[in-house]
C-alpha positions as YAML, in Angstrom:
chain: A
units: angstrom
residues:
- id: 1
  name: MET
  ca: [-36.05, 33.34, -23.46]
- id: 2
  name: PRO
  ca: [-35.66, 29.55, -23.90]
- id: 3
  name: THR
  ca: [-33.09, 27.69, -21.84]
- id: 4
  name: LEU
  ca: [-30.20, 25.84, -23.48]
- id: 5
  name: GLU
  ca: [-32.00, 22.56, -22.79]
- id: 6
  name: GLU
  ca: [-35.21, 23.82, -24.42]
- id: 7
  name: LYS
  ca: [-33.25, 25.02, -27.43]
- id: 8
  name: ILE
  ca: [-31.63, 21.59, -27.86]
- id: 9
  name: LEU
  ca: [-34.98, 19.80, -27.62]
- id: 10
  name: ARG
  ca: [-36.43, 22.12, -30.29]
- id: 11
  name: LEU
  ca: [-33.44, 21.69, -32.60]
- id: 12
  name: LYS
  ca: [-33.46, 17.94, -32.10]
- id: 13
  name: LYS
  ca: [-37.06, 17.77, -33.28]
- id: 14
  name: GLU
  ca: [-36.56, 20.19, -36.19]
- id: 15
  name: LYS
  ca: [-33.42, 18.42, -37.46]
- id: 16
  name: ASP
  ca: [-34.62, 14.85, -36.84]
- id: 17
  name: ALA
  ca: [-31.64, 14.20, -34.58]
- id: 18
  name: LEU
  ca: [-30.85, 11.49, -32.05]
- id: 19
  name: ILE
  ca: [-28.51, 12.39, -29.18]
- id: 20
  name: LEU
  ca: [-26.39, 9.59, -27.69]
- id: 21
  name: SER
  ca: [-24.42, 10.28, -24.51]
- id: 22
  name: HIS
  ca: [-21.78, 8.18, -22.80]
- id: 23
  name: TYR
  ca: [-22.08, 7.59, -19.05]
- id: 24
  name: TYR
  ca: [-18.93, 9.67, -18.46]
- id: 25
  name: GLN
  ca: [-20.47, 12.87, -19.86]
- id: 26
  name: ARG
  ca: [-21.51, 15.75, -17.61]
- id: 27
  name: PRO
  ca: [-24.93, 15.35, -15.92]
- id: 28
  name: ASP
  ca: [-26.53, 18.16, -17.94]
- id: 29
  name: ILE
  ca: [-25.44, 16.46, -21.17]
- id: 30
  name: GLN
  ca: [-26.87, 13.14, -20.03]
- id: 31
  name: ALA
  ca: [-30.14, 14.86, -19.11]
- id: 32
  name: ILE
  ca: [-30.87, 16.01, -22.68]
- id: 33
  name: ALA
  ca: [-29.74, 12.78, -24.40]
- id: 34
  name: ASP
  ca: [-32.14, 10.27, -25.92]
- id: 35
  name: HIS
  ca: [-29.97, 7.45, -24.62]
- id: 36
  name: VAL
  ca: [-27.19, 7.34, -22.01]
- id: 37
  name: CYS
  ca: [-25.09, 4.19, -22.34]
- id: 38
  name: ASP
  ca: [-21.66, 2.58, -22.58]
- id: 39
  name: SER
  ca: [-19.67, 2.31, -25.81]
- id: 40
  name: PHE
  ca: [-21.20, -1.03, -26.84]
- id: 41
  name: GLU
  ca: [-24.77, 0.22, -26.42]
- id: 42
  name: MET
  ca: [-23.87, 3.47, -28.21]
- id: 43
  name: ALA
  ca: [-22.67, 1.40, -31.19]
- id: 44
  name: ARG
  ca: [-25.81, -0.73, -31.08]
- id: 45
  name: ARG
  ca: [-28.13, 2.27, -30.82]
- id: 46
  name: ALA
  ca: [-26.32, 3.96, -33.70]
- id: 47
  name: SER
  ca: [-26.76, 0.87, -35.87]
- id: 48
  name: LEU
  ca: [-30.52, 0.85, -35.19]
- id: 49
  name: ALA
  ca: [-31.08, 4.59, -35.53]
- id: 50
  name: SER
  ca: [-33.72, 5.96, -37.90]
- id: 51
  name: ALA
  ca: [-32.95, 9.65, -37.28]
- id: 52
  name: LYS
  ca: [-31.22, 11.65, -40.04]
- id: 53
  name: ILE
  ca: [-28.63, 13.13, -37.66]
- id: 54
  name: LEU
  ca: [-26.69, 11.37, -34.89]
- id: 55
  name: VAL
  ca: [-25.16, 13.61, -32.22]
- id: 56
  name: ILE
  ca: [-22.46, 11.71, -30.32]
- id: 57
  name: CYS
  ca: [-21.70, 13.13, -26.89]
- id: 58
  name: GLY
  ca: [-18.54, 11.21, -26.21]
- id: 59
  name: VAL
  ca: [-15.12, 11.06, -27.86]
- id: 60
  name: ARG
  ca: [-13.97, 10.75, -31.45]
- id: 61
  name: PHE
  ca: [-13.79, 6.96, -31.77]
- id: 62
  name: MET
  ca: [-17.45, 6.76, -30.68]
- id: 63
  name: ALA
  ca: [-18.49, 9.24, -33.37]
- id: 64
  name: GLU
  ca: [-16.41, 7.38, -35.97]
- id: 65
  name: SER
  ca: [-18.11, 4.12, -34.98]
- id: 66
  name: ALA
  ca: [-21.53, 5.74, -35.44]
- id: 67
  name: LYS
  ca: [-20.51, 6.97, -38.91]
- id: 68
  name: ILE
  ca: [-19.12, 3.58, -39.91]
- id: 69
  name: LEU
  ca: [-22.40, 1.90, -38.96]
- id: 70
  name: ASN
  ca: [-24.48, 4.69, -40.56]
- id: 71
  name: PRO
  ca: [-22.53, 5.96, -43.59]
- id: 72
  name: ASP
  ca: [-25.56, 7.73, -45.09]
- id: 73
  name: LYS
  ca: [-26.37, 9.69, -41.93]
- id: 74
  name: ILE
  ca: [-24.96, 12.96, -40.65]
- id: 75
  name: VAL
  ca: [-22.86, 12.22, -37.57]
- id: 76
  name: LEU
  ca: [-21.85, 15.12, -35.36]
- id: 77
  name: LEU
  ca: [-19.21, 15.28, -32.61]
- id: 78
  name: PRO
  ca: [-20.03, 18.54, -30.79]
- id: 79
  name: THR
  ca: [-16.47, 18.96, -29.47]
- id: 80
  name: ALA
  ca: [-13.88, 18.23, -32.15]
- id: 81
  name: ASP
  ca: [-10.92, 17.79, -29.79]
- id: 82
  name: ALA
  ca: [-12.61, 15.20, -27.56]
- id: 83
  name: GLY
  ca: [-10.24, 12.32, -28.16]
- id: 84
  name: CYS
  ca: [-9.00, 9.17, -26.42]
- id: 85
  name: PRO
  ca: [-5.34, 8.84, -25.35]
- id: 86
  name: MET
  ca: [-5.57, 5.04, -25.57]
- id: 87
  name: ALA
  ca: [-6.79, 5.24, -29.16]
- id: 88
  name: ASP
  ca: [-3.78, 7.42, -29.99]
- id: 89
  name: MET
  ca: [-1.35, 4.76, -28.76]
- id: 90
  name: ILE
  ca: [-1.82, 2.44, -31.74]
- id: 91
  name: CYS
  ca: [-1.78, 2.77, -35.53]
- id: 92
  name: PRO
  ca: [-2.55, 0.35, -38.39]
- id: 93
  name: GLU
  ca: [1.14, -0.40, -38.91]
- id: 94
  name: ASP
  ca: [1.34, -1.83, -35.38]
- id: 95
  name: ILE
  ca: [-1.36, -4.37, -36.21]
- id: 96
  name: LEU
  ca: [0.16, -5.26, -39.57]
- id: 97
  name: SER
  ca: [3.47, -5.94, -37.80]
- id: 98
  name: LEU
  ca: [1.73, -8.16, -35.21]
- id: 99
  name: ARG
  ca: [-0.02, -10.05, -38.00]
- id: 100
  name: GLN
  ca: [3.33, -10.77, -39.67]
- id: 101
  name: ASN
  ca: [4.68, -12.25, -36.44]
- id: 102
  name: HIS
  ca: [1.48, -14.20, -35.67]
- id: 103
  name: PRO
  ca: [-0.12, -15.08, -39.03]
- id: 104
  name: GLU
  ca: [-2.61, -17.58, -37.55]
- id: 105
  name: ALA
  ca: [-4.00, -15.18, -34.94]
- id: 106
  name: ALA
  ca: [-7.29, -13.28, -35.04]
- id: 107
  name: VAL
  ca: [-7.07, -9.56, -34.27]
- id: 108
  name: VAL
  ca: [-9.57, -8.37, -31.66]
- id: 109
  name: CYS
  ca: [-9.67, -4.60, -31.50]
- id: 110
  name: TYR
  ca: [-11.08, -2.81, -28.46]
- id: 111
  name: ILE
  ca: [-13.60, -0.25, -29.66]
- id: 112
  name: ASN
  ca: [-11.48, 2.49, -28.05]
- id: 113
  name: SER
  ca: [-9.47, 2.87, -31.25]
- id: 114
  name: ALA
  ca: [-9.41, 4.85, -34.48]
- id: 115
  name: ALA
  ca: [-11.34, 3.77, -37.57]
- id: 116
  name: SER
  ca: [-8.06, 3.10, -39.37]
- id: 117
  name: VAL
  ca: [-7.16, 0.53, -36.71]
- id: 118
  name: LYS
  ca: [-10.60, -1.09, -36.86]
- id: 119
  name: ALA
  ca: [-10.16, -1.35, -40.63]
- id: 120
  name: VAL
  ca: [-7.19, -3.75, -40.28]
- id: 121
  name: SER
  ca: [-8.73, -5.80, -37.43]
- id: 122
  name: ASP
  ca: [-10.94, -8.89, -37.64]
- id: 123
  name: ILE
  ca: [-13.50, -7.93, -35.02]
- id: 124
  name: CYS
  ca: [-14.10, -5.20, -32.46]
- id: 125
  name: CYS
  ca: [-15.14, -5.60, -28.85]
- id: 126
  name: THR
  ca: [-16.09, -3.48, -25.88]
- id: 127
  name: SER
  ca: [-15.39, -4.16, -22.21]
- id: 128
  name: SER
  ca: [-18.87, -5.69, -21.93]
- id: 129
  name: SER
  ca: [-18.42, -8.00, -24.93]
- id: 130
  name: ALA
  ca: [-14.68, -8.85, -24.87]
- id: 131
  name: LEU
  ca: [-15.03, -12.21, -23.11]
- id: 132
  name: ARG
  ca: [-17.98, -13.27, -25.24]
- id: 133
  name: ILE
  ca: [-16.24, -12.35, -28.48]
- id: 134
  name: VAL
  ca: [-12.89, -13.98, -27.70]
- id: 135
  name: ARG
  ca: [-14.68, -17.18, -26.62]
- id: 136
  name: ALA
  ca: [-16.71, -17.18, -29.85]
- id: 137
  name: LEU
  ca: [-13.68, -16.97, -32.16]
- id: 138
  name: PRO
  ca: [-12.43, -20.29, -33.58]
- id: 139
  name: GLN
  ca: [-8.77, -19.21, -33.42]
- id: 140
  name: ARG
  ca: [-6.81, -20.25, -30.34]
- id: 141
  name: GLN
  ca: [-4.32, -17.40, -30.77]
- id: 142
  name: ILE
  ca: [-5.68, -13.86, -30.33]
- id: 143
  name: ILE
  ca: [-3.94, -10.53, -30.90]
- id: 144
  name: PHE
  ca: [-5.72, -8.14, -28.50]
- id: 145
  name: VAL
  ca: [-5.28, -4.40, -29.09]
- id: 146
  name: PRO
  ca: [-4.78, -1.78, -27.79]
- id: 147
  name: ASP
  ca: [-5.62, -2.18, -24.07]
- id: 148
  name: GLN
  ca: [-3.14, -4.47, -22.34]
- id: 149
  name: ASN
  ca: [-5.14, -4.42, -19.09]
- id: 150
  name: LEU
  ca: [-8.43, -5.51, -20.65]
- id: 151
  name: GLY
  ca: [-6.47, -8.03, -22.70]
- id: 152
  name: ALA
  ca: [-4.78, -9.44, -19.58]
- id: 153
  name: TYR
  ca: [-8.18, -9.75, -17.90]
- id: 154
  name: VAL
  ca: [-9.50, -11.68, -20.92]
- id: 155
  name: ALA
  ca: [-6.42, -13.92, -20.87]
- id: 156
  name: ASN
  ca: [-6.96, -14.68, -17.19]
- id: 157
  name: GLN
  ca: [-10.61, -15.59, -17.77]
- id: 158
  name: ILE
  ca: [-10.02, -17.66, -20.92]
- id: 159
  name: PRO
  ca: [-6.77, -19.59, -20.28]
- id: 160
  name: GLU
  ca: [-7.39, -21.93, -23.21]
- id: 161
  name: LYS
  ca: [-6.65, -19.04, -25.59]
- id: 162
  name: GLU
  ca: [-3.22, -17.51, -26.18]
- id: 163
  name: ILE
  ca: [-3.63, -13.75, -25.90]
- id: 164
  name: ILE
  ca: [-0.95, -11.56, -27.49]
- id: 165
  name: LEU
  ca: [-1.04, -8.11, -25.90]
- id: 166
  name: PHE
  ca: [-0.20, -4.65, -27.21]
- id: 167
  name: PRO
  ca: [1.22, -2.17, -24.65]
- id: 168
  name: GLY
  ca: [-1.65, 0.34, -24.74]
- id: 169
  name: PHE
  ca: [-3.78, 1.50, -21.82]
- id: 170
  name: CYS
  ca: [-6.28, 4.06, -20.56]
- id: 171
  name: PRO
  ca: [-4.17, 6.58, -18.59]
- id: 172
  name: ILE
  ca: [-7.04, 7.24, -16.16]
- id: 173
  name: HIS
  ca: [-7.77, 3.60, -15.26]
- id: 174
  name: ASN
  ca: [-4.10, 2.59, -15.44]
- id: 175
  name: ASP
  ca: [-3.27, 5.28, -12.88]
- id: 176
  name: VAL
  ca: [-5.12, 3.45, -10.10]
- id: 177
  name: THR
  ca: [-2.67, 1.73, -7.74]
- id: 178
  name: VAL
  ca: [-2.84, -1.02, -5.15]
- id: 179
  name: GLU
  ca: [-2.30, 1.66, -2.52]
- id: 180
  name: ASP
  ca: [-5.46, 3.40, -3.78]
- id: 181
  name: VAL
  ca: [-7.32, 0.11, -3.31]
- id: 182
  name: LEU
  ca: [-5.95, -0.48, 0.19]
- id: 183
  name: SER
  ca: [-6.66, 3.10, 1.21]
- id: 184
  name: ALA
  ca: [-10.26, 2.80, 0.01]
- id: 185
  name: ARG
  ca: [-10.62, -0.54, 1.83]
- id: 186
  name: ARG
  ca: [-9.40, 1.02, 5.07]
- id: 187
  name: ALA
  ca: [-11.85, 3.91, 4.71]
- id: 188
  name: HIS
  ca: [-14.80, 1.66, 3.78]
- id: 189
  name: PRO
  ca: [-14.01, -1.86, 5.06]
- id: 190
  name: HIS
  ca: [-17.48, -3.29, 4.40]
- id: 191
  name: ALA
  ca: [-17.94, -1.87, 0.89]
- id: 192
  name: GLN
  ca: [-18.20, -3.92, -2.28]
- id: 193
  name: MET
  ca: [-15.46, -2.97, -4.75]
- id: 194
  name: LEU
  ca: [-16.66, -2.77, -8.36]
- id: 195
  name: MET
  ca: [-13.93, -2.33, -10.98]
- id: 196
  name: HIS
  ca: [-13.59, -1.71, -14.69]
- id: 197
  name: PRO
  ca: [-11.25, -4.17, -16.48]
- id: 198
  name: GLU
  ca: [-9.17, -1.29, -17.86]
- id: 199
  name: CYS
  ca: [-7.52, -1.21, -14.41]
- id: 200
  name: ARG
  ca: [-4.18, -2.99, -13.92]
- id: 201
  name: PRO
  ca: [-4.22, -6.75, -13.13]
- id: 202
  name: GLU
  ca: [-2.74, -6.25, -9.68]
- id: 203
  name: VAL
  ca: [-5.53, -3.80, -8.90]
- id: 204
  name: LEU
  ca: [-8.26, -6.06, -10.32]
- id: 205
  name: ALA
  ca: [-7.10, -8.79, -7.93]
- id: 206
  name: TYR
  ca: [-8.89, -6.89, -5.11]
- id: 207
  name: ALA
  ca: [-12.23, -6.53, -6.93]
- id: 208
  name: ASP
  ca: [-15.52, -8.03, -5.77]
- id: 209
  name: TYR
  ca: [-16.87, -7.50, -9.28]
- id: 210
  name: ILE
  ca: [-15.15, -6.73, -12.60]
- id: 211
  name: GLY
  ca: [-17.18, -5.49, -15.53]
- id: 212
  name: SER
  ca: [-18.08, -2.79, -18.02]
- id: 213
  name: THR
  ca: [-19.55, 0.56, -17.05]
- id: 214
  name: SER
  ca: [-23.08, -0.70, -17.59]
- id: 215
  name: GLY
  ca: [-22.22, -3.89, -15.71]
- id: 216
  name: ILE
  ca: [-20.96, -1.90, -12.73]
- id: 217
  name: ILE
  ca: [-24.16, 0.16, -12.68]
- id: 218
  name: GLU
  ca: [-26.45, -2.87, -12.97]
- id: 219
  name: THR
  ca: [-24.53, -4.79, -10.30]
- id: 220
  name: ALA
  ca: [-24.60, -1.90, -7.84]
- id: 221
  name: LEU
  ca: [-28.33, -1.36, -8.30]
- id: 222
  name: ALA
  ca: [-29.20, -5.05, -7.99]
- id: 223
  name: SER
  ca: [-26.93, -5.84, -5.05]
- id: 224
  name: THR
  ca: [-28.23, -6.12, -1.49]
- id: 225
  name: ALA
  ca: [-25.02, -4.45, -0.27]
- id: 226
  name: ARG
  ca: [-25.36, -0.88, 0.95]
- id: 227
  name: THR
  ca: [-21.87, 0.52, 0.38]
- id: 228
  name: PHE
  ca: [-19.73, 0.45, -2.78]
- id: 229
  name: ILE
  ca: [-16.30, 1.57, -3.95]
- id: 230
  name: ILE
  ca: [-16.47, 2.37, -7.66]
- id: 231
  name: ALA
  ca: [-13.25, 1.93, -9.65]
- id: 232
  name: THR
  ca: [-14.06, 3.77, -12.84]
- id: 233
  name: GLU
  ca: [-14.75, 7.36, -13.93]
- id: 234
  name: LYS
  ca: [-16.19, 9.50, -11.12]
- id: 235
  name: GLU
  ca: [-19.39, 10.25, -13.06]
- id: 236
  name: ILE
  ca: [-20.54, 6.68, -12.41]
- id: 237
  name: ALA
  ca: [-20.45, 7.03, -8.63]
- id: 238
  name: ASP
  ca: [-22.15, 10.43, -8.90]
- id: 239
  name: GLY
  ca: [-24.89, 8.99, -11.09]
- id: 240
  name: LEU
  ca: [-25.42, 5.97, -8.84]
- id: 241
  name: ARG
  ca: [-26.01, 8.24, -5.84]
- id: 242
  name: LYS
  ca: [-28.98, 9.69, -7.70]
- id: 243
  name: LEU
  ca: [-30.29, 6.31, -8.84]
- id: 244
  name: ALA
  ca: [-29.96, 4.66, -5.43]
- id: 245
  name: PRO
  ca: [-29.93, 7.37, -2.72]
- id: 246
  name: GLU
  ca: [-30.41, 4.74, -0.02]
- id: 247
  name: LYS
  ca: [-26.93, 3.35, -0.80]
- id: 248
  name: GLU
  ca: [-23.44, 4.86, -0.44]
- id: 249
  name: PHE
  ca: [-21.03, 5.13, -3.37]
- id: 250
  name: PHE
  ca: [-17.39, 6.19, -3.20]
- id: 251
  name: THR
  ca: [-14.95, 6.70, -6.08]
- id: 252
  name: ILE
  ca: [-11.75, 4.78, -5.42]
- id: 253
  name: THR
  ca: [-9.61, 7.89, -6.04]
- id: 254
  name: ASN
  ca: [-10.38, 11.54, -6.74]
- id: 255
  name: ARG
  ca: [-8.04, 11.32, -9.78]
- id: 256
  name: PHE
  ca: [-10.66, 9.27, -11.60]
- id: 257
  name: LEU
  ca: [-11.81, 11.86, -14.13]
- id: 258
  name: CYS
  ca: [-11.61, 11.71, -17.93]
- id: 259
  name: PRO
  ca: [-10.94, 15.26, -19.17]
- id: 260
  name: ASP
  ca: [-11.89, 14.47, -22.77]
- id: 261
  name: MET
  ca: [-15.31, 13.17, -21.72]
- id: 262
  name: LYS
  ca: [-15.96, 16.42, -19.85]
- id: 263
  name: LYS
  ca: [-15.28, 18.71, -22.84]
- id: 264
  name: THR
  ca: [-18.80, 18.64, -24.32]
- id: 265
  name: ARG
  ca: [-21.08, 21.50, -23.22]
- id: 266
  name: LEU
  ca: [-24.72, 22.26, -24.00]
- id: 267
  name: LYS
  ca: [-23.70, 25.22, -26.15]
- id: 268
  name: ASP
  ca: [-21.50, 22.90, -28.25]
- id: 269
  name: ILE
  ca: [-24.49, 20.68, -29.00]
- id: 270
  name: ILE
  ca: [-26.59, 23.69, -30.01]
- id: 271
  name: GLU
  ca: [-23.86, 25.03, -32.31]
- id: 272
  name: SER
  ca: [-23.32, 21.61, -33.85]
- id: 273
  name: LEU
  ca: [-27.03, 21.09, -34.54]
- id: 274
  name: GLU
  ca: [-27.48, 24.59, -35.94]
- id: 275
  name: THR
  ca: [-24.47, 24.56, -38.27]
- id: 276
  name: GLN
  ca: [-23.54, 20.85, -38.61]
- id: 277
  name: LYS
  ca: [-20.17, 21.88, -37.24]
- id: 278
  name: HIS
  ca: [-17.71, 19.04, -36.55]
- id: 279
  name: GLU
  ca: [-19.41, 16.55, -38.83]
- id: 280
  name: ILE
  ca: [-17.56, 13.24, -39.04]
- id: 281
  name: ASN
  ca: [-16.48, 12.57, -42.63]
- id: 282
  name: MET
  ca: [-14.62, 9.45, -43.70]
- id: 283
  name: ALA
  ca: [-13.49, 7.99, -47.00]
- id: 284
  name: PRO
  ca: [-15.89, 5.30, -48.31]
- id: 285
  name: GLU
  ca: [-13.12, 2.70, -48.48]
- id: 286
  name: GLU
  ca: [-12.20, 3.32, -44.83]
- id: 287
  name: ILE
  ca: [-15.85, 3.00, -43.79]
- id: 288
  name: THR
  ca: [-16.21, -0.26, -45.74]
- id: 289
  name: ALA
  ca: [-13.08, -1.77, -44.21]
- id: 290
  name: ALA
  ca: [-13.85, -0.70, -40.62]
- id: 291
  name: ALA
  ca: [-17.53, -1.65, -40.87]
- id: 292
  name: GLN
  ca: [-16.74, -5.36, -41.07]
- id: 293
  name: SER
  ca: [-15.10, -5.48, -37.63]
- id: 294
  name: LEU
  ca: [-17.84, -3.39, -36.00]
- id: 295
  name: GLU
  ca: [-20.70, -5.30, -37.62]
- id: 296
  name: ARG
  ca: [-19.17, -8.59, -36.50]
- id: 297
  name: MET
  ca: [-19.01, -7.23, -32.96]
- id: 298
  name: VAL
  ca: [-22.65, -6.10, -32.95]
- id: 299
  name: GLY
  ca: [-23.67, -9.48, -34.41]
- id: 300
  name: VAL
  ca: [-22.07, -11.64, -31.68]
- id: 301
  name: ARG
  ca: [-24.64, -12.68, -29.04]
...
């Protein structure tokens, strides 16, 4: 009897499917994916895909982004209720209100948002591209939505721009406190502290490195240091232990777990491939509107 993994590999070939997994997914999901990456690379891979079916092992906004960039392809989200609390904190009306108050500003929308929000934004960004994109925009005034922590980090790095923040946040990253940092420092005084910019500004002040998920991984692997405290989802520290067993990796707090990212199971992928269950469908006008902000993001180098 074939294993679940063998069944997925067979279905993937039969259906001409490409499986994209986020770094925060379970290890067994990552193992059967064609590519394991952060949200920016997922968007880029989706835009370059030649497969007929895209299976997005992540959360809803990632699957929506894949559909926006590939409107003629079948895009599947194996677990329909895998959402993003940050994405739920903002709606298009919030952006329209901000535009009224700041008519000269460009709207930069973090990719962790719904398609309807992307549709009324000027350009999207990810944590790995936020600085590059804000620097590239001609406008001095920037409305940054929805993550106030990433936006504050951008404002600190690019003081020549006026960054208008929206009060959204990732509940998991925002939950990290200065006491968590100090406790981790006491436990591992010689460790390098690598942080995701979705953490609060007062927490980021203690970082040795601030960057995207992929940036954290690349920095840890390239560094000559031997011990690291990882301030992002626990799956990253777990994965780094496998990639660099000669080094030590500690998650800054055991609360660092995204429940939505852990919802996808192998059986969900099989069911989705067999039946096209949980296909992402969007109105053509919404795709057209949202595509502009995503395509601009992918095009910025």
